[in-house]
Short mmCIF file of C-alpha atoms in Angstrom, two decimals:
data_model
loop_
_atom_site.label_atom_id
_atom_site.label_comp_id
_atom_site.label_asym_id
_atom_site.label_seq_id
_atom_site.Cartn_x
_atom_site.Cartn_y
_atom_site.Cartn_z
CA MET A 6 -19.06 14.59 -4.04
CA LEU A 7 -19.99 10.95 -4.40
CA GLY A 8 -22.22 9.29 -1.88
CA PRO A 9 -21.51 6.13 0.12
CA VAL A 10 -23.78 3.68 -1.66
CA LEU A 11 -22.29 0.96 -3.80
CA LEU A 12 -24.52 -1.72 -5.31
CA VAL A 13 -23.65 -4.88 -3.43
CA GLY A 14 -22.97 -7.87 -5.66
CA CYS A 15 -21.43 -6.06 -8.62
CA SER A 16 -18.09 -7.32 -9.88
CA PRO A 17 -15.24 -5.08 -8.64
CA ALA A 18 -13.69 -5.23 -12.10
CA GLN A 19 -16.64 -3.19 -13.43
CA PHE A 20 -16.08 -0.19 -11.17
CA ALA A 21 -14.88 3.05 -12.71
CA PRO A 22 -12.29 4.96 -10.64
CA GLN A 23 -14.83 7.47 -9.31
CA GLU A 24 -17.15 4.64 -8.23
CA ARG A 25 -14.39 2.93 -6.27
CA SER A 26 -14.25 5.94 -3.93
CA THR A 27 -17.66 5.08 -2.53
CA THR A 28 -18.25 2.96 0.55
CA ALA A 29 -20.46 -0.12 0.22
CA LEU A 30 -23.63 -0.18 2.30
CA ASP A 31 -26.06 -3.02 2.82
CA GLU A 32 -29.28 -3.71 4.70
CA ALA A 33 -28.76 -3.75 8.45
CA SER A 34 -29.63 -6.83 10.45
CA ASP A 35 -32.47 -6.54 12.95
CA GLU A 36 -29.91 -7.15 15.68
CA LEU A 37 -27.71 -4.25 14.65
CA SER A 38 -30.64 -1.87 14.19
CA ALA A 39 -31.80 -2.73 17.71
CA ILE A 40 -28.32 -1.93 19.02
CA VAL A 41 -28.32 1.40 17.17
CA ALA A 42 -31.80 2.30 18.43
CA GLY A 43 -30.65 1.55 21.95
CA PHE A 44 -28.07 4.32 21.73
CA ALA A 45 -30.41 7.00 20.39
CA PRO A 46 -33.49 8.87 21.61
CA GLU A 47 -36.75 7.26 20.58
CA GLY A 48 -37.69 7.91 16.96
CA CYS A 49 -34.24 9.23 16.05
CA THR A 50 -33.12 6.25 13.95
CA ASP A 51 -34.53 4.29 11.02
CA ALA A 52 -33.84 0.54 10.91
CA SER A 53 -34.37 0.48 7.13
CA LEU A 54 -31.27 2.60 6.47
CA PRO A 55 -28.17 0.67 5.33
CA VAL A 56 -24.90 0.24 7.22
CA THR A 57 -21.37 -0.97 6.41
CA VAL A 58 -19.88 -4.45 6.67
CA GLU A 59 -17.63 -3.18 9.45
CA GLU A 60 -20.57 -1.84 11.45
CA GLU A 61 -22.41 -5.16 11.18
CA ARG A 62 -19.58 -6.70 13.23
CA LEU A 63 -20.87 -4.68 16.19
CA THR A 64 -23.24 -7.61 16.75
CA ALA A 65 -20.43 -10.16 17.13
CA VAL A 66 -20.27 -12.14 20.39
CA LEU A 67 -17.36 -14.37 21.45
CA PRO A 68 -17.78 -17.59 23.40
CA ASP A 69 -17.47 -17.01 27.11
CA ALA A 70 -13.81 -17.27 28.11
CA ALA A 71 -14.59 -19.35 31.21
CA ASP A 72 -17.20 -21.59 29.55
CA PRO A 73 -16.94 -21.67 25.73
CA SER A 74 -20.20 -23.62 25.53
CA GLN A 75 -21.95 -20.35 26.42
CA PRO A 76 -21.84 -16.97 24.68
CA ALA A 77 -20.19 -14.03 26.40
CA ASP A 78 -22.55 -11.72 28.28
CA ARG A 79 -22.06 -8.81 25.85
CA THR A 80 -20.90 -8.14 22.33
CA PHE A 81 -17.19 -7.94 21.70
CA ALA A 82 -17.59 -4.30 20.68
CA ARG A 83 -19.21 -3.44 24.01
CA ALA A 84 -16.46 -5.30 25.86
CA MET A 85 -13.95 -3.05 24.11
CA VAL A 86 -15.87 0.20 24.47
CA GLN A 87 -16.90 -0.28 28.08
CA GLY A 88 -13.53 -1.81 28.91
CA ALA A 89 -11.90 1.53 28.09
CA GLY A 90 -14.42 3.71 29.89
CA PHE A 91 -15.94 4.92 26.60
CA GLY A 92 -19.29 3.26 27.24
CA GLU A 93 -21.36 6.46 27.22
CA PHE A 94 -19.79 8.07 24.16
CA THR A 95 -22.11 6.74 21.46
CA ALA A 96 -25.29 7.56 23.36
CA ALA A 97 -24.00 11.09 24.00
CA LEU A 98 -23.19 11.53 20.31
CA ALA A 99 -26.63 10.23 19.32
CA GLU A 100 -28.32 12.62 21.77
CA ALA A 101 -26.36 15.57 20.40
CA VAL A 102 -26.84 14.71 16.72
CA CYS A 103 -30.56 14.03 17.11
CA ARG A 104 -31.06 17.62 18.35
CA GLN A 105 -29.64 19.13 15.16
CA ASP A 106 -31.87 20.52 12.44
CA SER A 107 -29.34 21.03 9.65
CA LEU A 108 -26.44 19.19 8.04
CA ALA A 109 -24.09 22.05 8.84
CA ASP A 110 -24.92 21.96 12.55
CA ALA A 111 -24.68 18.16 12.66
CA THR A 112 -21.30 18.27 10.94
CA THR A 113 -20.00 20.74 13.51
CA VAL A 114 -21.16 18.44 16.31
CA VAL A 115 -19.66 15.24 14.92
CA GLU A 116 -16.33 16.89 14.12
CA ARG A 117 -16.12 18.21 17.69
CA LEU A 118 -17.09 14.90 19.26
CA GLY A 119 -14.83 12.91 16.92
CA THR A 120 -11.86 15.03 17.89
CA GLU A 121 -12.76 14.66 21.56
CA LEU A 122 -12.87 10.88 21.15
CA TRP A 123 -9.43 10.88 19.55
CA ARG A 124 -8.00 13.05 22.31
CA ASP A 125 -9.55 10.88 25.00
CA ALA A 126 -8.05 7.78 23.37
CA VAL A 127 -4.63 9.44 23.20
CA ALA A 128 -4.84 10.61 26.81
CA ARG A 129 -5.80 7.11 27.89
CA ALA A 130 -2.93 5.50 25.96
CA GLN A 131 -0.43 7.93 27.48
CA SER A 132 -1.77 7.83 31.05
CA THR A 133 0.62 6.75 33.81
CA ASP A 134 -1.84 7.16 36.68
CA GLY A 135 -4.37 4.46 35.92
CA VAL A 136 -7.29 4.54 33.50
CA ALA A 137 -11.02 3.92 33.49
CA GLY A 138 -12.17 0.43 32.57
CA GLU A 139 -10.52 -2.94 32.88
CA LEU A 140 -8.51 -2.84 29.64
CA PRO A 141 -4.90 -1.64 29.81
CA ALA A 142 -4.06 1.89 28.71
CA SER A 143 -2.06 0.64 25.72
CA ASP A 144 -5.01 -1.14 24.05
CA ASP A 145 -5.72 0.38 20.63
CA ARG A 146 -8.95 -1.53 19.97
CA PRO A 147 -11.48 0.53 21.99
CA LEU A 148 -11.07 3.56 19.71
CA TYR A 149 -11.85 1.45 16.64
CA TRP A 150 -15.00 -0.11 18.10
CA THR A 151 -16.28 3.15 19.63
CA ARG A 152 -15.86 4.86 16.28
CA LEU A 153 -17.85 2.10 14.54
CA GLU A 154 -20.68 2.40 17.07
CA ALA A 155 -20.93 6.13 16.44
CA MET A 156 -20.83 5.71 12.66
CA SER A 157 -23.64 3.15 12.77
CA VAL A 158 -25.80 5.77 14.50
CA LEU A 159 -24.98 8.32 11.80
CA HIS A 160 -25.84 5.82 9.07
CA GLN A 161 -29.27 5.15 10.61
CA TRP A 162 -30.00 8.68 11.85
CA SER A 163 -33.43 9.84 10.68
CA PRO A 164 -33.46 13.67 10.98
CA ASP A 165 -36.50 15.89 10.59
CA PHE A 166 -34.95 17.43 7.49
CA THR A 167 -34.06 15.78 4.18
CA LEU A 168 -30.60 14.19 4.22
CA SER A 169 -29.41 12.92 0.86
CA THR A 170 -27.13 9.95 0.38
CA GLU A 171 -24.27 12.29 -0.52
CA GLU A 172 -24.88 14.51 2.52
CA ARG A 173 -24.97 11.53 4.88
CA ALA A 174 -21.69 10.32 3.37
CA SER A 175 -20.06 13.67 4.06
CA LEU A 176 -21.34 13.64 7.65
CA VAL A 177 -19.98 10.15 8.33
CA ASP A 178 -16.64 11.08 6.73
CA ALA A 179 -16.41 14.22 8.85
CA PHE A 180 -16.77 12.20 12.05
CA ASP A 181 -14.49 9.41 10.87
CA ARG A 182 -11.63 11.73 9.94
CA ALA A 183 -11.93 13.66 13.17
CA ALA A 184 -11.96 10.49 15.29
CA ARG A 185 -8.77 9.36 13.54
CA GLY A 186 -6.84 12.42 14.68
CA MET A 187 -6.76 13.94 11.20
CA HIS A 188 -8.12 17.27 12.48
CA ASP A 189 -5.96 17.28 15.60
CA ILE A 190 -2.49 17.65 14.08
CA ASP A 191 -0.78 20.67 15.64
CA LEU A 192 2.81 21.12 14.51
CA PRO A 193 5.01 23.74 16.21
CA THR A 194 6.82 26.33 14.13
CA GLY A 195 10.46 27.38 14.13
CA ASP A 196 13.91 26.16 13.17
CA GLN A 197 14.71 24.62 16.55
CA VAL A 198 12.12 21.87 16.34
CA THR A 199 11.88 18.78 14.14
CA ARG A 200 8.32 17.91 13.09
CA VAL A 201 7.55 14.20 12.60
CA LEU A 202 4.22 12.74 11.47
CA VAL A 203 3.32 9.07 12.05
CA SER A 204 0.34 7.06 10.79
CA GLY A 205 -1.08 3.83 12.20
CA PHE A 206 -3.82 1.47 11.04
CA ASP A 207 -7.06 -0.02 12.35
CA PRO A 208 -7.32 -3.68 13.38
CA PHE A 209 -7.95 -6.05 10.47
CA THR A 210 -8.51 -9.75 9.61
CA LEU A 211 -11.38 -9.72 12.11
CA ASP A 212 -13.34 -12.65 10.65
CA GLY A 213 -12.61 -16.30 11.34
CA GLY A 214 -10.32 -17.97 13.82
CA ASP A 215 -11.02 -20.58 16.48
CA THR A 216 -14.63 -21.03 17.48
CA GLY A 217 -16.33 -22.40 20.57
CA ARG A 218 -19.42 -24.55 21.06
CA ALA A 219 -21.74 -21.66 21.85
CA ARG A 220 -24.35 -21.07 19.16
CA GLY A 221 -24.34 -17.70 17.46
CA THR A 222 -20.78 -16.81 18.45
CA VAL A 223 -17.91 -15.82 16.18
CA GLY A 224 -14.30 -16.84 15.66
CA ASN A 225 -11.67 -15.35 17.92
CA GLN A 226 -9.95 -13.24 15.26
CA ILE A 227 -12.45 -10.52 16.19
CA ARG A 228 -9.96 -9.85 19.04
CA HIS A 229 -7.26 -8.55 16.72
CA GLY A 230 -5.68 -5.18 17.34
CA ASN A 231 -2.97 -3.31 15.46
CA PRO A 232 0.36 -2.28 17.03
CA SER A 233 0.75 0.56 14.53
CA GLY A 234 -2.51 2.07 15.78
CA ALA A 235 -1.35 1.59 19.37
CA THR A 236 1.92 3.34 18.47
CA ALA A 237 0.05 6.29 16.96
CA LEU A 238 -1.92 6.76 20.19
CA ALA A 239 1.22 6.40 22.31
CA ILE A 240 3.28 8.97 20.40
CA ASP A 241 0.73 11.62 19.37
CA GLY A 242 1.62 15.07 20.72
CA THR A 243 4.78 13.91 22.50
CA THR A 244 8.31 15.32 22.27
CA THR A 245 11.86 14.07 22.65
CA THR A 246 15.25 15.76 22.56
CA ALA A 247 17.67 14.80 19.79
CA PRO A 248 21.41 14.39 20.55
CA ASP A 249 22.08 17.87 19.15
CA GLY A 250 19.59 19.40 21.58
CA THR A 251 16.85 19.91 19.02
CA THR A 252 13.31 19.27 20.16
CA VAL A 253 11.53 16.59 18.14
CA HIS A 254 7.72 16.86 18.11
CA TYR A 255 5.52 13.94 17.02
CA GLU A 256 1.95 14.00 15.72
CA ALA A 257 -0.06 10.94 14.68
CA TYR A 258 -3.28 9.75 13.04
CA THR A 259 -4.79 6.41 12.03
CA LEU A 260 -5.89 5.04 8.68
CA PRO A 261 -8.72 2.66 7.73
CA VAL A 262 -8.09 -0.83 6.33
CA ASN A 263 -10.35 -0.08 3.34
CA TYR A 264 -9.61 1.10 -0.18
CA PRO A 265 -12.50 3.55 -0.75
CA GLU A 266 -11.41 5.94 2.01
CA PHE A 267 -7.92 6.05 0.48
CA GLU A 268 -9.52 6.82 -2.89
CA ARG A 269 -11.35 9.73 -1.22
CA GLY A 270 -8.05 11.22 -0.11
CA TYR A 271 -7.88 10.37 3.59
CA LEU A 272 -4.08 10.28 3.55
CA GLU A 273 -3.39 13.07 1.07
CA ASP A 274 -5.82 15.48 2.75
CA THR A 275 -4.06 14.83 6.06
CA VAL A 276 -0.42 14.82 4.99
CA GLY A 277 -0.40 16.96 1.85
CA PRO A 278 -1.06 20.36 3.48
CA LEU A 279 1.72 19.64 6.00
CA MET A 280 4.24 19.25 3.16
CA GLU A 281 3.45 22.64 1.68
CA ALA A 282 5.77 25.57 2.28
CA GLY A 283 5.39 27.22 5.67
CA ASP A 284 6.88 27.59 9.13
CA ALA A 285 5.35 24.28 10.29
CA ARG A 286 6.21 22.11 7.29
CA LEU A 287 6.96 18.46 8.05
CA ASP A 288 10.52 17.28 8.55
CA ALA A 289 9.65 13.58 8.36
CA SER A 290 6.55 11.53 7.50
CA ILE A 291 6.34 7.86 8.49
CA THR A 292 3.62 5.35 7.70
CA MET A 293 3.38 2.21 9.82
CA SER A 294 1.44 -1.05 9.73
CA GLN A 295 1.53 -4.61 11.01
CA ALA A 296 3.08 -7.51 9.13
CA GLY A 297 4.27 -10.90 10.40
CA GLY A 298 7.20 -12.51 12.13
CA ALA A 299 9.34 -11.11 14.93
CA PHE A 300 11.06 -8.28 13.08
CA PHE A 301 10.53 -4.75 11.83
CA ALA A 302 10.78 -4.33 8.05
CA LEU A 303 11.95 -1.00 6.64
CA GLU A 304 10.31 -1.04 3.22
CA GLN A 305 12.43 0.45 0.43
CA TRP A 306 10.21 0.36 -2.67
CA ASN A 307 6.47 0.94 -2.86
CA GLY A 308 4.42 -0.17 -5.86
CA ARG A 309 1.37 1.48 -7.34
CA TYR A 310 -0.45 -1.88 -7.85
CA HIS A 311 -3.04 -2.73 -5.22
CA GLY A 312 -6.30 -4.31 -4.33
CA ASP A 313 -6.29 -8.12 -4.64
CA VAL A 314 -7.01 -8.63 -0.92
CA ALA A 315 -10.25 -7.26 0.52
CA GLY A 316 -10.29 -4.66 3.27
CA ASN A 317 -12.41 -4.65 6.41
CA ASP A 318 -15.36 -3.77 4.18
CA ASP A 319 -14.92 -7.01 2.19
CA PHE A 320 -14.11 -5.03 -0.97
CA ALA A 321 -11.07 -5.57 -3.20
CA PRO A 322 -10.84 -3.35 -6.30
CA CYS A 323 -8.47 -5.71 -8.14
CA PRO A 324 -9.35 -9.39 -7.69
CA PRO A 325 -7.54 -12.09 -9.74
CA ALA A 326 -8.44 -12.24 -13.40
CA PRO A 327 -11.81 -13.92 -14.03
CA LEU A 328 -11.67 -17.72 -14.26
CA THR A 329 -7.96 -17.77 -13.36
CA SER A 330 -5.78 -17.11 -10.36
CA ALA A 331 -3.51 -14.78 -12.31
CA PRO A 332 -3.29 -11.12 -11.31
CA GLN A 333 -5.00 -8.64 -13.56
CA LEU A 334 -2.94 -6.12 -15.47
CA ALA A 335 -3.43 -2.53 -14.38
CA LYS A 336 -3.90 -1.48 -18.01
CA ASP A 337 -6.98 -3.73 -18.12
CA ASN A 338 -8.46 -2.69 -14.77
CA PRO A 339 -7.85 0.78 -13.30
CA GLY A 340 -8.87 -0.71 -9.96
CA CYS A 341 -5.44 -2.35 -9.81
CA ASN A 342 -3.65 1.00 -9.72
CA THR A 343 -3.60 3.51 -6.89
CA GLN A 344 -5.65 6.53 -7.96
CA VAL A 345 -4.59 9.94 -6.67
CA PRO A 346 -7.35 12.53 -6.03
CA ALA A 347 -7.44 15.26 -8.66
CA ARG A 348 -6.91 17.90 -5.96
CA TRP A 349 -3.53 16.28 -5.20
CA GLY A 350 -2.31 16.08 -8.77
CA GLY A 351 -4.35 13.19 -10.11
CA GLY A 352 -2.81 11.49 -13.09
CA ASP A 353 -4.58 9.20 -15.52
CA THR A 354 -1.90 7.04 -17.19
CA LEU A 355 0.14 4.02 -16.16
CA THR A 356 3.17 6.23 -15.57
CA ASP A 357 1.42 9.23 -14.01
CA PRO A 358 1.51 8.73 -11.09
CA PRO A 359 4.67 6.63 -11.41
CA GLN A 360 4.72 2.88 -10.85
CA TRP A 361 7.27 3.07 -8.01
CA THR A 362 8.30 5.31 -5.15
CA ALA A 363 11.14 4.83 -2.67
CA SER A 364 11.84 5.27 1.01
CA THR A 365 14.11 8.05 2.23
CA LEU A 366 14.18 6.90 5.84
CA PRO A 367 17.65 6.83 7.48
CA ILE A 368 18.03 3.08 7.03
CA GLU A 369 21.63 2.88 8.19
CA GLN A 370 20.95 4.67 11.46
CA MET A 371 17.73 2.73 12.11
CA ILE A 372 19.58 -0.59 11.80
CA GLU A 373 22.71 0.48 13.68
CA ALA A 374 20.75 1.95 16.59
CA ARG A 375 20.00 -1.57 17.89
CA THR A 376 16.53 -0.52 18.97
CA GLY A 377 14.82 -2.95 21.28
CA ALA A 378 17.90 -3.68 23.41
CA ASP A 379 16.08 -2.33 26.46
CA VAL A 380 12.65 -3.73 25.53
CA PRO A 381 11.48 -6.93 27.32
CA ARG A 382 10.99 -9.81 24.88
CA PRO A 383 7.38 -11.06 24.88
CA PRO A 384 6.55 -14.76 25.41
CA GLY A 385 7.25 -16.82 22.32
CA ASP A 386 9.42 -14.18 20.64
CA GLY A 387 11.47 -16.10 18.08
CA TRP A 388 13.94 -13.47 16.91
CA GLU A 389 17.34 -15.20 16.96
CA ASP A 390 19.29 -12.32 18.53
CA GLU A 391 18.06 -12.50 22.10
CA SER A 392 19.79 -9.23 23.04
CA VAL A 393 16.96 -7.26 21.39
CA ALA A 394 13.19 -7.59 21.39
CA PHE A 395 12.85 -7.74 17.60
CA GLY A 396 15.09 -7.56 14.56
CA VAL A 397 15.21 -4.64 12.15
CA LEU A 398 15.58 -5.52 8.46
CA TRP A 399 16.02 -3.38 5.37
CA ASN A 400 13.52 -4.93 2.96
CA THR A 401 14.37 -4.20 -0.66
CA SER A 402 12.10 -6.90 -2.10
CA TYR A 403 9.46 -6.31 -4.77
CA THR A 404 7.56 -8.11 -7.54
CA TYR A 405 6.96 -6.69 -11.00
CA PHE A 406 5.65 -7.18 -14.51
CA PRO A 407 8.65 -6.66 -16.86
CA SER A 408 6.42 -4.40 -18.91
CA CYS A 409 2.92 -3.07 -18.41
CA ASP A 410 1.70 -5.36 -21.24
CA SER A 411 3.29 -8.53 -19.88
CA ARG A 412 1.56 -11.05 -17.64
CA ASP A 413 4.88 -12.57 -16.62
CA LEU A 414 5.99 -11.93 -13.08
CA GLU A 415 9.50 -11.47 -11.76
CA ASP A 416 10.67 -10.71 -8.26
CA ALA A 417 13.65 -9.42 -6.36
CA PHE A 418 14.03 -10.70 -2.81
CA GLN A 419 16.55 -9.17 -0.43
CA ARG A 420 16.40 -8.42 3.28
CA GLU A 421 19.39 -7.16 5.23
CA ASP A 422 19.94 -6.82 8.99
CA THR A 423 23.29 -5.06 8.62
CA TYR A 424 24.28 -1.89 6.81
CA PRO A 425 25.81 -1.47 4.30
CA PRO A 426 24.43 -4.62 2.69
CA ALA A 427 26.73 -7.27 1.28
CA VAL A 428 25.02 -6.81 -2.10
CA GLU A 429 23.70 -3.46 -3.27
CA PRO A 430 19.91 -3.67 -3.86
CA THR A 431 18.70 -3.42 -7.44
CA PRO A 432 15.85 -0.93 -7.97
CA PRO A 433 12.78 -1.84 -10.04
CA PRO A 434 13.47 -1.79 -13.80
CA GLU A 435 12.66 1.53 -15.43
CA ASP A 436 9.88 0.28 -17.73
CA SER A 437 8.34 -2.23 -15.33
CA CYS A 438 4.85 -2.18 -13.89
CA ALA A 439 4.49 -2.85 -10.19
CA ARG A 440 2.87 -6.01 -8.83
CA SER A 441 3.87 -5.44 -5.20
CA GLY A 442 6.28 -3.38 -3.18
CA GLY A 443 8.29 -4.65 -0.25
CA GLY A 444 5.17 -4.26 1.86
CA GLY A 445 3.03 -6.27 -0.53
CA ALA A 446 0.07 -5.01 -2.56
CA TYR A 447 -2.26 -4.31 0.34
CA LEU A 448 -3.08 -1.12 2.21
CA SER A 449 0.29 -0.98 3.96
CA ASN A 450 1.92 -0.51 0.58
CA GLU A 451 -0.92 1.84 -0.37
CA SER A 452 -0.17 4.16 2.54
CA ALA A 453 3.57 4.03 1.86
CA TYR A 454 3.09 4.80 -1.82
CA ARG A 455 0.76 7.74 -1.27
CA ASN A 456 2.93 9.25 1.46
CA THR A 457 6.19 9.07 -0.49
CA LEU A 458 4.48 10.28 -3.67
CA LEU A 459 3.36 13.39 -1.78
CA ARG A 460 6.97 13.94 -0.71
CA ASP A 461 8.20 13.65 -4.29
CA ARG A 462 5.52 15.93 -5.72
CA ALA A 463 6.28 18.52 -3.07
CA GLY A 464 9.95 18.34 -4.07
CA LEU A 465 11.06 17.56 -0.52
CA GLY A 466 14.16 15.67 0.56
CA ILE A 467 12.76 14.77 3.95
CA PRO A 468 12.73 11.24 5.41
CA ALA A 469 9.55 9.47 4.35
CA GLY A 470 8.85 5.76 4.23
CA HIS A 471 7.15 2.76 5.74
CA ILE A 472 7.84 0.64 8.82
CA HIS A 473 6.24 -2.79 9.10
CA THR A 474 5.94 -4.04 12.67
CA PRO A 475 5.97 -7.65 13.91
CA ASP A 476 2.67 -9.51 14.24
CA MET A 477 0.90 -8.68 17.52
CA GLN A 478 -1.82 -11.35 17.52
CA HIS A 479 -0.39 -13.71 20.13
CA PHE A 480 -2.85 -14.90 22.78
CA ALA A 481 -2.38 -17.44 25.56
CA THR A 482 -6.15 -17.90 25.86
CA ASP A 483 -8.80 -18.95 23.35
CA PHE A 484 -11.58 -16.44 23.95
CA ALA A 485 -10.57 -13.89 26.59
CA VAL A 486 -10.78 -10.37 25.16
CA THR A 487 -7.20 -9.78 26.34
CA ASP A 488 -4.47 -11.61 28.20
CA ALA A 489 -0.93 -11.08 29.45
CA THR A 490 0.73 -12.54 26.34
CA PHE A 491 -1.23 -10.35 23.94
CA GLU A 492 -0.48 -7.28 26.04
CA ALA A 493 3.23 -8.13 26.29
CA TRP A 494 3.52 -8.33 22.49
CA ARG A 495 1.68 -5.03 22.04
CA ASP A 496 3.79 -3.24 24.63
CA ALA A 497 7.05 -4.58 23.23
CA ILE A 498 6.21 -3.68 19.63
CA VAL A 499 5.04 -0.19 20.60
CA ALA A 500 8.18 0.42 22.69
CA GLN A 501 10.55 -0.56 19.88
CA SER A 502 8.41 1.29 17.32
CA ARG A 503 8.87 4.47 19.33
CA GLU A 504 12.63 3.96 19.42
CA LEU A 505 12.74 3.53 15.63
CA ILE A 506 10.64 6.66 15.12
CA GLU A 507 12.92 8.58 17.45
CA VAL A 508 15.91 7.56 15.33
CA VAL A 509 14.18 9.14 12.32
CA GLY A 510 13.52 12.30 14.31
CA ALA A 511 17.16 12.55 15.35
CA HIS A 512 18.59 11.93 11.86
CA ASN A 513 16.26 13.75 9.50
#
């Protein structure tokens, strides 16, 4: 197994496929190492050990909401973690890990605590009786920031035994997967239940935004959340009853906004076993993420091309061609093509895995259901039909290279809010190479592609596809960690997301 270290500063175009599955680490700032040491027993951590770009954001401080000329009284991460009542989690994890004298024992501990964190976050999101902390139950961000705190401790843990780079990577991965709900999926068996799996994503685009006058503070995009992650927490482990009386059971997990974890098989290792033959095999598998606008997009075609926009780790495996703004061809840079782990079928040509996959979601029913009719519209909602919270569009757009040797680009653009469409969508040409699916060429498309490819390789006819939500990042304030407008958008998107997912469960 490859370790987490990637030499910072190398050109992404130089990475071989196996190297792209690593996670970049860099020297920790003194400020972050002091934060990490504050969580752990004395002598348990080593400030010289490297951390991730995401973990370095644990030091970020917003301007004070009441007086932007001053910094807030705590880091944004601590505002999130303490605001959800998770303030003691990282110290408890550090205490437990620092007592371990072997990798095996430490792995057992972090998997248990990661799963407990996920379950606590789910319980909080689904609580109707009030929750600890000042943040609302529906807030998805505390789980993300608590997980980063814990992972920073694992990256700087200095045990009494030798821990190699590869072993530390496996320990961090074990915690990360557990804290994303990947070990907590429990599907019921039997013919009288429909089993639906839903994925969400972490917050992203956390750098930049409006800034205040306070020295040392950051832009307000650090406040971003992700409604797909909030939906995953809201729906995990719940059930509904379909019109025919069948019980529909939902399980959920979250995905990182980074390419290397996808290369390591985060999605396939979670979803793949659930598509294998058995009494608890999936009946539907939905991936979700956030896009823009005031509508849900049901993405029809997913492209294999990816990687020209960096993830939360600041890494993009397929930047524009050197000295130009033109996209690279996948035949020239394997980093531009989704790579499937060998244990899930691999493939090492431009057509294996295939360039395109397609949604099998019940598009007609999802549009005709008029979801959102009973969901309050948030402030500033611009969807033209005011009888629903948000629109629902069938997005059959995509962009492609006419051949895998051509640098020319062509696109098909079509979005429909009625079904059947006035014009039948045209699928991607047979010999084309993907540039982007309906969901773009970022990690939304990545998750959709991998999920539907698993369906196809398992030979299943189940509903599988991607739902893009509206953009949630609407604030009425400049620097408050939350406000009523932001919360109204999150609650509205999550409510209509659940209704769309329930349509899939009822029409699989």
